[in-house]
């Protein structure tokens, strides 16, 4: 078994809440089944800025269960079974950034993200991280803090190659439009 298969197996076993069209919990299923059957669930996305306002950008590792090896402009992930959005947002941000003691991310917006393959409610946050980051090597292959103008320039090329995580890009668009 490869490292990717081991990582995906652990992620696929994680229990998630299944929700209805009003985001009310109606059941629980393992993540692998949730993705395979396109069951609606909950997720968080957090736009991270440093003290100077630059945005944290990273490339996901090839071992990620979904969107492997793609660039992302937010950190975050699924909300575990029985977990609330705020708790999940802080946990996911600290895990992916490799920090402890991050302030509670601030809620910005929420929307239903749907594609032919996926369906989840996405609670979007923002946080300023003044701590030295040490992203998880299992989650993050490359990272940097980019000024907004540089990020927009790079996004043009990444989008042309279809290398940007689609829900992260939608979060970025909606936050920028506010």
Tab-separated table of N, CA and C in Angstrom:
chain	number	residue	atom	x	y	z
A	1	UNK	N	0.846	-1.184	0.000
A	1	UNK	CA	0.000	0.000	0.000
A	1	UNK	C	0.890	1.244	0.000
A	2	UNK	N	0.568	2.188	-0.856
A	2	UNK	CA	1.352	3.417	-0.945
A	2	UNK	C	0.977	4.372	0.185
A	3	UNK	N	1.819	5.394	0.399
A	3	UNK	CA	1.527	6.409	1.417
A	3	UNK	C	0.230	7.143	1.080
A	4	UNK	N	0.021	7.420	-0.201
A	4	UNK	CA	-1.219	8.095	-0.611
A	4	UNK	C	-2.433	7.254	-0.238
A	5	UNK	N	-2.385	5.974	-0.487
A	5	UNK	CA	-3.510	5.103	-0.168
A	5	UNK	C	-3.757	5.051	1.340
A	6	UNK	N	-2.668	5.019	2.139
A	6	UNK	CA	-2.820	5.019	3.600
A	6	UNK	C	-3.476	6.317	4.079
A	7	UNK	N	-2.998	7.450	3.559
A	7	UNK	CA	-3.546	8.759	3.957
A	7	UNK	C	-5.012	8.855	3.543
A	8	UNK	N	-5.324	8.441	2.334
A	8	UNK	CA	-6.700	8.515	1.857
A	8	UNK	C	-7.603	7.578	2.650
A	9	UNK	N	-7.090	6.424	3.039
A	9	UNK	CA	-7.875	5.478	3.836
A	9	UNK	C	-8.265	6.056	5.181
A	10	UNK	N	-7.314	6.718	5.853
A	10	UNK	CA	-7.624	7.350	7.141
A	10	UNK	C	-8.652	8.455	6.959
A	11	UNK	N	-8.465	9.288	5.942
A	11	UNK	CA	-9.405	10.380	5.692
A	11	UNK	C	-10.784	9.831	5.325
A	12	UNK	N	-10.819	8.762	4.553
A	12	UNK	CA	-12.088	8.195	4.097
A	12	UNK	C	-12.908	7.614	5.249
A	13	UNK	N	-12.261	7.234	6.342
A	13	UNK	CA	-12.952	6.646	7.489
A	13	UNK	C	-13.538	7.679	8.446
A	14	UNK	N	-13.144	8.941	8.332
A	14	UNK	CA	-13.623	9.986	9.236
A	14	UNK	C	-15.136	10.122	9.138
A	15	UNK	N	-15.815	10.179	10.277
A	15	UNK	CA	-17.265	10.266	10.319
A	15	UNK	C	-17.715	11.721	10.180
A	16	UNK	N	-18.672	11.967	9.251
A	16	UNK	CA	-19.193	13.309	8.998
A	16	UNK	C	-20.702	13.340	9.208
A	17	UNK	N	-21.208	14.519	9.585
A	17	UNK	CA	-22.648	14.720	9.650
A	17	UNK	C	-23.179	14.944	8.237
A	18	UNK	N	-24.289	14.325	7.922
A	18	UNK	CA	-24.997	14.551	6.663
A	18	UNK	C	-26.099	15.558	6.990
A	19	UNK	N	-26.286	16.558	6.109
A	19	UNK	CA	-27.260	17.619	6.393
A	19	UNK	C	-28.264	17.764	5.255
A	20	UNK	N	-29.422	18.343	5.593
A	20	UNK	CA	-30.451	18.588	4.587
A	20	UNK	C	-30.242	19.963	3.955
A	21	UNK	N	-31.207	20.400	3.147
A	21	UNK	CA	-31.066	21.667	2.423
A	21	UNK	C	-31.096	22.891	3.338
A	22	UNK	N	-31.489	22.724	4.599
A	22	UNK	CA	-31.428	23.818	5.574
A	22	UNK	C	-30.223	23.673	6.519
A	23	UNK	N	-29.302	22.763	6.186
A	23	UNK	CA	-28.097	22.527	6.991
A	23	UNK	C	-28.416	21.931	8.360
A	24	UNK	N	-29.468	21.124	8.428
A	24	UNK	CA	-29.810	20.401	9.661
A	24	UNK	C	-29.291	18.978	9.535
A	25	UNK	N	-28.701	18.466	10.607
A	25	UNK	CA	-28.131	17.115	10.601
A	25	UNK	C	-29.247	16.084	10.463
A	26	UNK	N	-29.056	15.167	9.491
A	26	UNK	CA	-30.038	14.104	9.249
A	26	UNK	C	-29.411	12.708	9.337
A	27	UNK	N	-28.102	12.644	9.579
A	27	UNK	CA	-27.436	11.353	9.682
A	27	UNK	C	-25.930	11.519	9.728
A	28	UNK	N	-25.233	10.390	9.757
A	28	UNK	CA	-23.772	10.392	9.758
A	28	UNK	C	-23.269	9.268	8.863
A	29	UNK	N	-22.167	9.546	8.163
A	29	UNK	CA	-21.561	8.565	7.271
A	29	UNK	C	-20.061	8.806	7.212
A	30	UNK	N	-19.277	7.775	6.873
A	30	UNK	CA	-17.828	7.959	6.675
A	30	UNK	C	-17.562	8.864	5.468
A	31	UNK	N	-16.515	9.630	5.546
A	31	UNK	CA	-16.184	10.601	4.498
A	31	UNK	C	-16.099	9.958	3.116
A	32	UNK	N	-15.481	8.796	3.015
A	32	UNK	CA	-15.367	8.125	1.718
A	32	UNK	C	-16.726	7.870	1.085
A	33	UNK	N	-17.685	7.442	1.894
A	33	UNK	CA	-19.039	7.214	1.397
A	33	UNK	C	-19.717	8.540	1.045
A	34	UNK	N	-19.477	9.556	1.870
A	34	UNK	CA	-20.052	10.881	1.618
A	34	UNK	C	-19.641	11.378	0.238
A	35	UNK	N	-18.353	11.273	-0.082
A	35	UNK	CA	-17.871	11.717	-1.393
A	35	UNK	C	-18.367	10.806	-2.508
A	36	UNK	N	-18.331	9.501	-2.282
A	36	UNK	CA	-18.739	8.548	-3.326
A	36	UNK	C	-20.210	8.709	-3.691
A	37	UNK	N	-21.047	9.043	-2.700
A	37	UNK	CA	-22.498	9.147	-2.938
A	37	UNK	C	-22.990	10.594	-3.044
A	38	UNK	N	-22.036	11.555	-3.015
A	38	UNK	CA	-22.359	12.989	-3.116
A	38	UNK	C	-23.371	13.405	-2.064
A	39	UNK	N	-23.127	13.002	-0.819
A	39	UNK	CA	-24.011	13.374	0.280
A	39	UNK	C	-23.634	14.769	0.782
A	40	UNK	N	-24.643	15.590	1.039
A	40	UNK	CA	-24.407	16.957	1.510
A	40	UNK	C	-23.888	16.919	2.947
A	41	UNK	N	-22.816	17.679	3.193
A	41	UNK	CA	-22.205	17.728	4.515
A	41	UNK	C	-21.712	19.146	4.790
A	42	UNK	N	-20.880	19.307	5.811
A	42	UNK	CA	-20.404	20.628	6.216
A	42	UNK	C	-18.896	20.731	6.069
A	43	UNK	N	-18.449	21.945	5.727
A	43	UNK	CA	-17.019	22.201	5.592
A	43	UNK	C	-16.731	23.649	5.987
A	44	UNK	N	-15.466	23.930	6.247
A	44	UNK	CA	-15.039	25.290	6.580
A	44	UNK	C	-13.927	25.711	5.630
A	45	UNK	N	-13.855	27.003	5.380
A	45	UNK	CA	-12.747	27.592	4.622
A	45	UNK	C	-12.334	28.859	5.352
A	46	UNK	N	-11.037	29.023	5.526
A	46	UNK	CA	-10.515	30.161	6.256
A	46	UNK	C	-9.476	30.870	5.408
A	47	UNK	N	-9.744	32.152	5.096
A	47	UNK	CA	-8.723	32.959	4.430
A	47	UNK	C	-7.797	33.475	5.524
A	48	UNK	N	-6.508	33.208	5.354
A	48	UNK	CA	-5.503	33.571	6.350
A	48	UNK	C	-4.639	34.693	5.790
A	49	UNK	N	-4.510	35.740	6.570
A	49	UNK	CA	-3.607	36.845	6.226
A	49	UNK	C	-2.522	36.932	7.278
A	50	UNK	N	-1.356	37.457	6.872
A	50	UNK	CA	-0.307	37.725	7.853
A	50	UNK	C	-0.480	39.159	8.367
A	51	UNK	N	0.419	39.605	9.223
A	51	UNK	CA	0.303	40.926	9.839
A	51	UNK	C	0.342	42.056	8.814
A	52	UNK	N	0.923	41.818	7.643
A	52	UNK	CA	0.994	42.862	6.607
A	52	UNK	C	-0.152	42.767	5.603
A	53	UNK	N	-1.065	41.810	5.782
A	53	UNK	CA	-2.220	41.695	4.909
A	53	UNK	C	-2.070	40.734	3.753
A	54	UNK	N	-0.897	40.112	3.622
A	54	UNK	CA	-0.717	39.140	2.536
A	54	UNK	C	-1.556	37.893	2.822
A	55	UNK	N	-1.962	37.203	1.759
A	55	UNK	CA	-2.843	36.040	1.862
A	55	UNK	C	-2.028	34.746	1.772
A	56	UNK	N	-2.322	33.811	2.681
A	56	UNK	CA	-1.683	32.492	2.671
A	56	UNK	C	-2.225	31.694	1.490
A	57	UNK	N	-1.318	31.190	0.680
A	57	UNK	CA	-1.642	30.390	-0.502
A	57	UNK	C	-0.804	29.118	-0.414
A	58	UNK	N	-1.361	27.997	-0.837
A	58	UNK	CA	-0.580	26.757	-0.764
A	58	UNK	C	-0.984	25.792	-1.879
A	59	UNK	N	-0.143	24.806	-2.041
A	59	UNK	CA	-0.445	23.710	-2.972
A	59	UNK	C	-0.659	22.461	-2.134
A	60	UNK	N	-1.784	21.813	-2.354
A	60	UNK	CA	-2.136	20.605	-1.607
A	60	UNK	C	-1.220	19.444	-2.021
A	61	UNK	N	-0.992	18.558	-1.099
A	61	UNK	CA	-0.161	17.395	-1.414
A	61	UNK	C	-0.918	16.443	-2.345
A	62	UNK	N	-0.176	15.595	-3.058
A	62	UNK	CA	-0.831	14.630	-3.944
A	62	UNK	C	-1.558	13.515	-3.194
A	63	UNK	N	-1.417	13.451	-1.860
A	63	UNK	CA	-2.091	12.411	-1.076
A	63	UNK	C	-3.474	12.833	-0.596
A	64	UNK	N	-3.879	14.072	-0.876
A	64	UNK	CA	-5.191	14.538	-0.421
A	64	UNK	C	-6.308	13.739	-1.099
A	65	UNK	N	-7.388	13.493	-0.354
A	65	UNK	CA	-8.500	12.683	-0.849
A	65	UNK	C	-9.207	13.358	-2.032
A	66	UNK	N	-9.406	14.674	-1.938
A	66	UNK	CA	-9.990	15.403	-3.070
A	66	UNK	C	-9.086	16.579	-3.419
A	67	UNK	N	-9.119	16.989	-4.656
A	67	UNK	CA	-8.319	18.083	-5.192
A	67	UNK	C	-6.822	17.926	-4.890
A	68	UNK	N	-6.257	16.724	-5.070
A	68	UNK	CA	-4.829	16.524	-4.795
A	68	UNK	C	-3.949	17.360	-5.716
A	69	UNK	N	-2.893	17.926	-5.150
A	69	UNK	CA	-1.903	18.651	-5.923
A	69	UNK	C	-2.367	19.992	-6.475
A	70	UNK	N	-3.521	20.473	-6.039
A	70	UNK	CA	-4.037	21.744	-6.568
A	70	UNK	C	-3.680	22.905	-5.637
A	71	UNK	N	-3.642	24.107	-6.207
A	71	UNK	CA	-3.399	25.322	-5.421
A	71	UNK	C	-4.672	25.721	-4.700
A	72	UNK	N	-4.517	26.284	-3.497
A	72	UNK	CA	-5.667	26.737	-2.726
A	72	UNK	C	-5.357	28.081	-2.092
A	73	UNK	N	-6.383	28.917	-1.982
A	73	UNK	CA	-6.226	30.258	-1.417
A	73	UNK	C	-6.862	30.360	-0.035
A	74	UNK	N	-7.352	29.231	0.477
A	74	UNK	CA	-7.898	29.144	1.828
A	74	UNK	C	-7.380	27.856	2.461
A	75	UNK	N	-7.462	27.789	3.776
A	75	UNK	CA	-7.232	26.532	4.484
A	75	UNK	C	-8.581	26.099	5.030
A	76	UNK	N	-8.675	24.883	5.470
A	76	UNK	CA	-9.933	24.414	6.047
A	76	UNK	C	-10.153	22.954	5.772
A	77	UNK	N	-11.376	22.538	5.965
A	77	UNK	CA	-11.695	21.140	5.743
A	77	UNK	C	-13.068	20.807	6.279
A	78	UNK	N	-13.369	19.525	6.302
A	78	UNK	CA	-14.687	19.062	6.712
A	78	UNK	C	-14.906	19.281	8.201
A	79	UNK	N	-16.175	19.433	8.535
A	79	UNK	CA	-16.612	19.517	9.925
A	79	UNK	C	-16.919	18.084	10.355
A	80	UNK	N	-16.273	17.630	11.404
A	80	UNK	CA	-16.470	16.264	11.865
A	80	UNK	C	-17.856	16.059	12.458
A	81	UNK	N	-18.273	14.804	12.565
A	81	UNK	CA	-19.573	14.473	13.148
A	81	UNK	C	-19.668	15.048	14.557
A	82	UNK	N	-20.750	15.779	14.825
A	82	UNK	CA	-20.965	16.361	16.147
A	82	UNK	C	-20.183	17.635	16.422
A	83	UNK	N	-19.369	18.061	15.487
A	83	UNK	CA	-18.540	19.259	15.659
A	83	UNK	C	-19.292	20.466	15.100
A	84	UNK	N	-19.052	21.666	15.658
A	84	UNK	CA	-19.671	22.856	15.091
A	84	UNK	C	-18.680	23.547	14.156
A	85	UNK	N	-19.194	24.448	13.321
A	85	UNK	CA	-18.368	25.135	12.328
A	85	UNK	C	-17.200	25.882	12.973
A	86	UNK	N	-17.463	26.636	14.040
A	86	UNK	CA	-16.413	27.461	14.642
A	86	UNK	C	-15.264	26.617	15.181
A	87	UNK	N	-15.591	25.523	15.852
A	87	UNK	CA	-14.566	24.623	16.386
A	87	UNK	C	-13.747	24.021	15.249
A	88	UNK	N	-14.442	23.575	14.200
A	88	UNK	CA	-13.762	22.980	13.051
A	88	UNK	C	-12.845	23.991	12.366
A	89	UNK	N	-13.298	25.248	12.238
A	89	UNK	CA	-12.490	26.275	11.571
A	89	UNK	C	-11.181	26.503	12.308
A	90	UNK	N	-11.243	26.651	13.615
A	90	UNK	CA	-10.013	26.863	14.389
A	90	UNK	C	-9.109	25.637	14.310
A	91	UNK	N	-9.684	24.449	14.469
A	91	UNK	CA	-8.896	23.205	14.398
A	91	UNK	C	-8.217	23.067	13.043
A	92	UNK	N	-8.980	23.240	11.975
A	92	UNK	CA	-8.420	23.088	10.634
A	92	UNK	C	-7.338	24.128	10.340
A	93	UNK	N	-7.568	25.372	10.728
A	93	UNK	CA	-6.569	26.427	10.484
A	93	UNK	C	-5.279	26.122	11.228
A	94	UNK	N	-5.386	25.754	12.502
A	94	UNK	CA	-4.178	25.450	13.270
A	94	UNK	C	-3.456	24.221	12.718
A	95	UNK	N	-4.206	23.190	12.338
A	95	UNK	CA	-3.584	21.987	11.780
A	95	UNK	C	-2.838	22.297	10.494
A	96	UNK	N	-3.513	22.959	9.556
A	96	UNK	CA	-2.893	23.191	8.250
A	96	UNK	C	-1.749	24.187	8.307
A	97	UNK	N	-1.847	25.171	9.194
A	97	UNK	CA	-0.767	26.152	9.320
A	97	UNK	C	0.359	25.655	10.228
A	98	UNK	N	0.079	24.629	11.036
A	98	UNK	CA	1.084	24.118	11.957
A	98	UNK	C	1.360	25.076	13.102
A	99	UNK	N	0.296	25.691	13.619
A	99	UNK	CA	0.425	26.650	14.719
A	99	UNK	C	-0.492	26.242	15.861
A	100	UNK	N	-0.263	26.857	16.995
A	100	UNK	CA	-1.123	26.686	18.158
A	100	UNK	C	-1.337	28.066	18.759
A	101	UNK	N	-2.563	28.357	19.183
A	101	UNK	CA	-2.852	29.655	19.770
A	101	UNK	C	-3.342	30.692	18.778
A	102	UNK	N	-3.846	30.251	17.644
A	102	UNK	CA	-4.407	31.148	16.640
A	102	UNK	C	-5.689	31.761	17.198
A	103	UNK	N	-5.959	33.043	16.921
A	103	UNK	CA	-7.249	33.589	17.356
A	103	UNK	C	-8.399	32.886	16.636
A	104	UNK	N	-9.578	32.909	17.265
A	104	UNK	CA	-10.752	32.297	16.626
A	104	UNK	C	-11.024	33.006	15.304
A	105	UNK	N	-11.054	32.262	14.189
A	105	UNK	CA	-11.392	32.877	12.903
A	105	UNK	C	-12.776	33.524	12.955
A	106	UNK	N	-12.932	34.631	12.221
A	106	UNK	CA	-14.186	35.375	12.210
A	106	UNK	C	-15.046	34.948	11.033
A	107	UNK	N	-16.326	34.672	11.326
A	107	UNK	CA	-17.287	34.276	10.280
A	107	UNK	C	-17.480	35.421	9.299
A	108	UNK	N	-17.514	35.063	8.000
A	108	UNK	CA	-17.746	36.071	6.963
A	108	UNK	C	-18.983	35.772	6.129
A	109	UNK	N	-19.149	34.532	5.684
A	109	UNK	CA	-20.296	34.180	4.853
A	109	UNK	C	-20.448	32.674	4.821
A	110	UNK	N	-21.604	32.242	4.320
A	110	UNK	CA	-21.878	30.806	4.218
A	110	UNK	C	-22.648	30.584	2.929
A	111	UNK	N	-22.315	29.502	2.228
A	111	UNK	CA	-23.033	29.162	1.000
A	111	UNK	C	-22.974	27.667	0.758
A	112	UNK	N	-23.859	27.220	-0.117
A	112	UNK	CA	-23.888	25.820	-0.524
A	112	UNK	C	-23.014	25.685	-1.763
A	113	UNK	N	-21.970	24.870	-1.666
A	113	UNK	CA	-21.083	24.600	-2.798
A	113	UNK	C	-21.522	23.282	-3.412
A	114	UNK	N	-21.874	23.328	-4.696
A	114	UNK	CA	-22.308	22.107	-5.366
A	114	UNK	C	-21.695	22.005	-6.753
A	115	UNK	N	-21.251	20.808	-7.066
A	115	UNK	CA	-20.778	20.451	-8.396
A	115	UNK	C	-21.416	19.101	-8.711
A	116	UNK	N	-21.224	18.575	-9.901
A	116	UNK	CA	-21.754	17.225	-10.173
A	116	UNK	C	-21.166	16.157	-9.231
A	117	UNK	N	-19.973	16.425	-8.662
A	117	UNK	CA	-19.318	15.441	-7.800
A	117	UNK	C	-19.530	15.680	-6.309
A	118	UNK	N	-19.741	16.940	-5.890
A	118	UNK	CA	-19.706	17.287	-4.471
A	118	UNK	C	-20.869	18.183	-4.074
A	119	UNK	N	-21.205	18.142	-2.765
A	119	UNK	CA	-22.227	19.020	-2.204
A	119	UNK	C	-21.930	19.240	-0.730
A	120	UNK	N	-21.611	20.497	-0.375
A	120	UNK	CA	-21.413	20.812	1.034
A	120	UNK	C	-21.717	22.267	1.333
A	121	UNK	N	-22.190	22.485	2.581
A	121	UNK	CA	-22.321	23.846	3.078
A	121	UNK	C	-20.936	24.296	3.490
A	122	UNK	N	-20.602	25.511	3.114
A	122	UNK	CA	-19.267	26.041	3.373
A	122	UNK	C	-19.381	27.310	4.202
A	123	UNK	N	-18.916	27.220	5.450
A	123	UNK	CA	-18.848	28.395	6.317
A	123	UNK	C	-17.461	28.998	6.114
A	124	UNK	N	-17.427	30.260	5.700
A	124	UNK	CA	-16.183	30.928	5.331
A	124	UNK	C	-15.775	31.911	6.430
A	125	UNK	N	-14.489	31.902	6.743
A	125	UNK	CA	-13.925	32.709	7.816
A	125	UNK	C	-12.713	33.485	7.309
A	126	UNK	N	-12.278	34.426	8.144
A	126	UNK	CA	-10.992	35.092	7.948
A	126	UNK	C	-10.289	35.165	9.291
A	127	UNK	N	-8.948	35.119	9.237
A	127	UNK	CA	-8.134	35.234	10.446
A	127	UNK	C	-6.795	35.849	10.073
A	128	UNK	N	-6.222	36.585	11.006
A	128	UNK	CA	-4.867	37.102	10.853
A	128	UNK	C	-3.953	36.227	11.697
A	129	UNK	N	-2.918	35.705	11.069
A	129	UNK	CA	-1.957	34.848	11.763
A	129	UNK	C	-0.629	35.589	11.888
A	130	UNK	N	-0.249	35.887	13.124
A	130	UNK	CA	1.029	36.555	13.374
A	130	UNK	C	2.069	35.565	13.878
A	131	UNK	N	1.702	34.303	13.962
A	131	UNK	CA	2.600	33.247	14.428
A	131	UNK	C	3.439	32.715	13.265
A	132	UNK	N	4.641	32.213	13.552
A	132	UNK	CA	5.399	31.569	12.462
A	132	UNK	C	4.699	30.269	12.047
A	133	UNK	N	4.383	30.155	10.760
A	133	UNK	CA	3.661	28.971	10.290
A	133	UNK	C	4.629	27.851	9.921
A	134	UNK	N	4.166	26.631	10.184
A	134	UNK	CA	4.889	25.420	9.828
A	134	UNK	C	3.851	24.429	9.290
A	135	UNK	N	3.419	24.654	8.047
A	135	UNK	CA	2.340	23.823	7.497
A	135	UNK	C	2.651	22.333	7.551
A	136	UNK	N	1.589	21.560	7.773
A	136	UNK	CA	1.695	20.105	7.834
A	136	UNK	C	2.193	19.567	6.501
A	137	UNK	N	3.291	18.820	6.504
A	137	UNK	CA	3.778	18.257	5.236
A	137	UNK	C	2.799	17.259	4.610
A	138	UNK	N	1.920	16.655	5.416
A	138	UNK	CA	0.921	15.724	4.883
A	138	UNK	C	-0.186	16.466	4.135
A	139	UNK	N	-0.344	17.754	4.422
A	139	UNK	CA	-1.426	18.556	3.849
A	139	UNK	C	-0.941	19.537	2.789
A	140	UNK	N	0.252	20.111	3.019
A	140	UNK	CA	0.728	21.247	2.227
A	140	UNK	C	2.087	20.936	1.607
A	141	UNK	N	2.144	20.978	0.270
A	141	UNK	CA	3.381	20.697	-0.461
A	141	UNK	C	4.240	21.955	-0.640
A	142	UNK	N	3.594	23.107	-0.844
A	142	UNK	CA	4.263	24.399	-1.034
A	142	UNK	C	3.360	25.466	-0.448
A	143	UNK	N	3.951	26.565	0.054
A	143	UNK	CA	3.137	27.649	0.587
A	143	UNK	C	3.893	28.967	0.532
A	144	UNK	N	3.116	30.046	0.607
A	144	UNK	CA	3.687	31.388	0.688
A	144	UNK	C	2.574	32.343	1.099
A	145	UNK	N	2.954	33.511	1.597
A	145	UNK	CA	2.024	34.613	1.812
A	145	UNK	C	2.222	35.559	0.641
A	146	UNK	N	1.155	35.839	-0.102
A	146	UNK	CA	1.253	36.669	-1.304
A	146	UNK	C	0.427	37.942	-1.163
A	147	UNK	N	0.962	39.073	-1.654
A	147	UNK	CA	0.133	40.279	-1.743
A	147	UNK	C	-1.033	40.001	-2.687
A	148	UNK	N	-2.156	40.687	-2.474
A	148	UNK	CA	-3.359	40.427	-3.282
A	148	UNK	C	-3.107	40.545	-4.778
A	149	UNK	N	-2.320	41.560	-5.186
A	149	UNK	CA	-2.064	41.745	-6.622
A	149	UNK	C	-1.305	40.548	-7.201
A	150	UNK	N	-0.330	40.056	-6.454
A	150	UNK	CA	0.439	38.889	-6.901
A	150	UNK	C	-0.444	37.649	-6.945
A	151	UNK	N	-1.297	37.490	-5.954
A	151	UNK	CA	-2.212	36.355	-5.932
A	151	UNK	C	-3.121	36.385	-7.160
A	152	UNK	N	-3.686	37.542	-7.470
A	152	UNK	CA	-4.576	37.646	-8.632
A	152	UNK	C	-3.827	37.296	-9.920
A	153	UNK	N	-2.582	37.742	-10.029
A	153	UNK	CA	-1.776	37.433	-11.216
A	153	UNK	C	-1.573	35.927	-11.343
A	154	UNK	N	-1.190	35.297	-10.241
A	154	UNK	CA	-0.948	33.843	-10.272
A	154	UNK	C	-2.228	33.053	-10.515
A	155	UNK	N	-3.339	33.525	-9.939
A	155	UNK	CA	-4.606	32.813	-10.130
A	155	UNK	C	-4.982	32.708	-11.601
A	156	UNK	N	-4.662	33.724	-12.369
A	156	UNK	CA	-4.967	33.701	-13.809
A	156	UNK	C	-4.308	32.495	-14.473
A	157	UNK	N	-3.040	32.266	-14.197
A	157	UNK	CA	-2.331	31.117	-14.766
A	157	UNK	C	-2.809	29.794	-14.211
A	158	UNK	N	-3.033	29.734	-12.894
A	158	UNK	CA	-3.484	28.488	-12.275
A	158	UNK	C	-4.872	28.101	-12.774
A	159	UNK	N	-5.752	29.078	-12.939
A	159	UNK	CA	-7.102	28.783	-13.431
A	159	UNK	C	-7.054	28.261	-14.863
A	160	UNK	N	-6.189	28.838	-15.668
A	160	UNK	CA	-6.059	28.401	-17.055
A	160	UNK	C	-5.663	26.925	-17.124
A	161	UNK	N	-4.906	26.472	-16.151
A	161	UNK	CA	-4.465	25.080	-16.099
A	161	UNK	C	-5.402	24.206	-15.262
A	162	UNK	N	-6.488	24.801	-14.771
A	162	UNK	CA	-7.432	24.094	-13.891
A	162	UNK	C	-6.725	23.500	-12.684
A	163	UNK	N	-5.877	24.308	-12.077
A	163	UNK	CA	-5.079	23.858	-10.938
A	163	UNK	C	-5.476	24.514	-9.622
A	164	UNK	N	-6.647	25.147	-9.569
A	164	UNK	CA	-7.086	25.817	-8.348
A	164	UNK	C	-8.264	25.059	-7.751
A	165	UNK	N	-8.230	24.828	-6.450
A	165	UNK	CA	-9.335	24.161	-5.759
A	165	UNK	C	-10.602	24.996	-5.971
A	166	UNK	N	-11.651	24.412	-6.555
A	166	UNK	CA	-12.813	25.206	-6.947
A	166	UNK	C	-13.574	25.864	-5.793
A	167	UNK	N	-13.740	25.181	-4.663
A	167	UNK	CA	-14.479	25.837	-3.573
A	167	UNK	C	-13.650	26.945	-2.936
A	168	UNK	N	-12.328	26.777	-2.868
A	168	UNK	CA	-11.459	27.838	-2.366
A	168	UNK	C	-11.499	29.061	-3.257
A	169	UNK	N	-11.519	28.828	-4.571
A	169	UNK	CA	-11.602	29.929	-5.524
A	169	UNK	C	-12.932	30.668	-5.376
A	170	UNK	N	-14.010	29.925	-5.181
A	170	UNK	CA	-15.314	30.557	-4.979
A	170	UNK	C	-15.343	31.363	-3.680
A	171	UNK	N	-14.724	30.850	-2.629
A	171	UNK	CA	-14.611	31.619	-1.376
A	171	UNK	C	-13.867	32.928	-1.627
A	172	UNK	N	-12.755	32.841	-2.332
A	172	UNK	CA	-11.941	34.021	-2.642
A	172	UNK	C	-12.775	35.044	-3.422
A	173	UNK	N	-13.492	34.592	-4.431
A	173	UNK	CA	-14.326	35.502	-5.239
A	173	UNK	C	-15.363	36.199	-4.388
A	174	UNK	N	-16.035	35.428	-3.547
A	174	UNK	CA	-17.101	36.006	-2.714
A	174	UNK	C	-16.530	36.968	-1.667
A	175	UNK	N	-15.409	36.625	-1.062
A	175	UNK	CA	-14.793	37.520	-0.072
A	175	UNK	C	-14.304	38.802	-0.735
A	176	UNK	N	-13.753	38.690	-1.921
A	176	UNK	CA	-13.232	39.856	-2.634
A	176	UNK	C	-14.376	40.786	-3.063
A	177	UNK	N	-15.522	40.219	-3.379
A	177	UNK	CA	-16.677	41.001	-3.827
A	177	UNK	C	-17.381	41.733	-2.696
A	178	UNK	N	-17.074	41.394	-1.457
A	178	UNK	CA	-17.764	42.006	-0.301
A	178	UNK	C	-17.351	43.427	-0.088
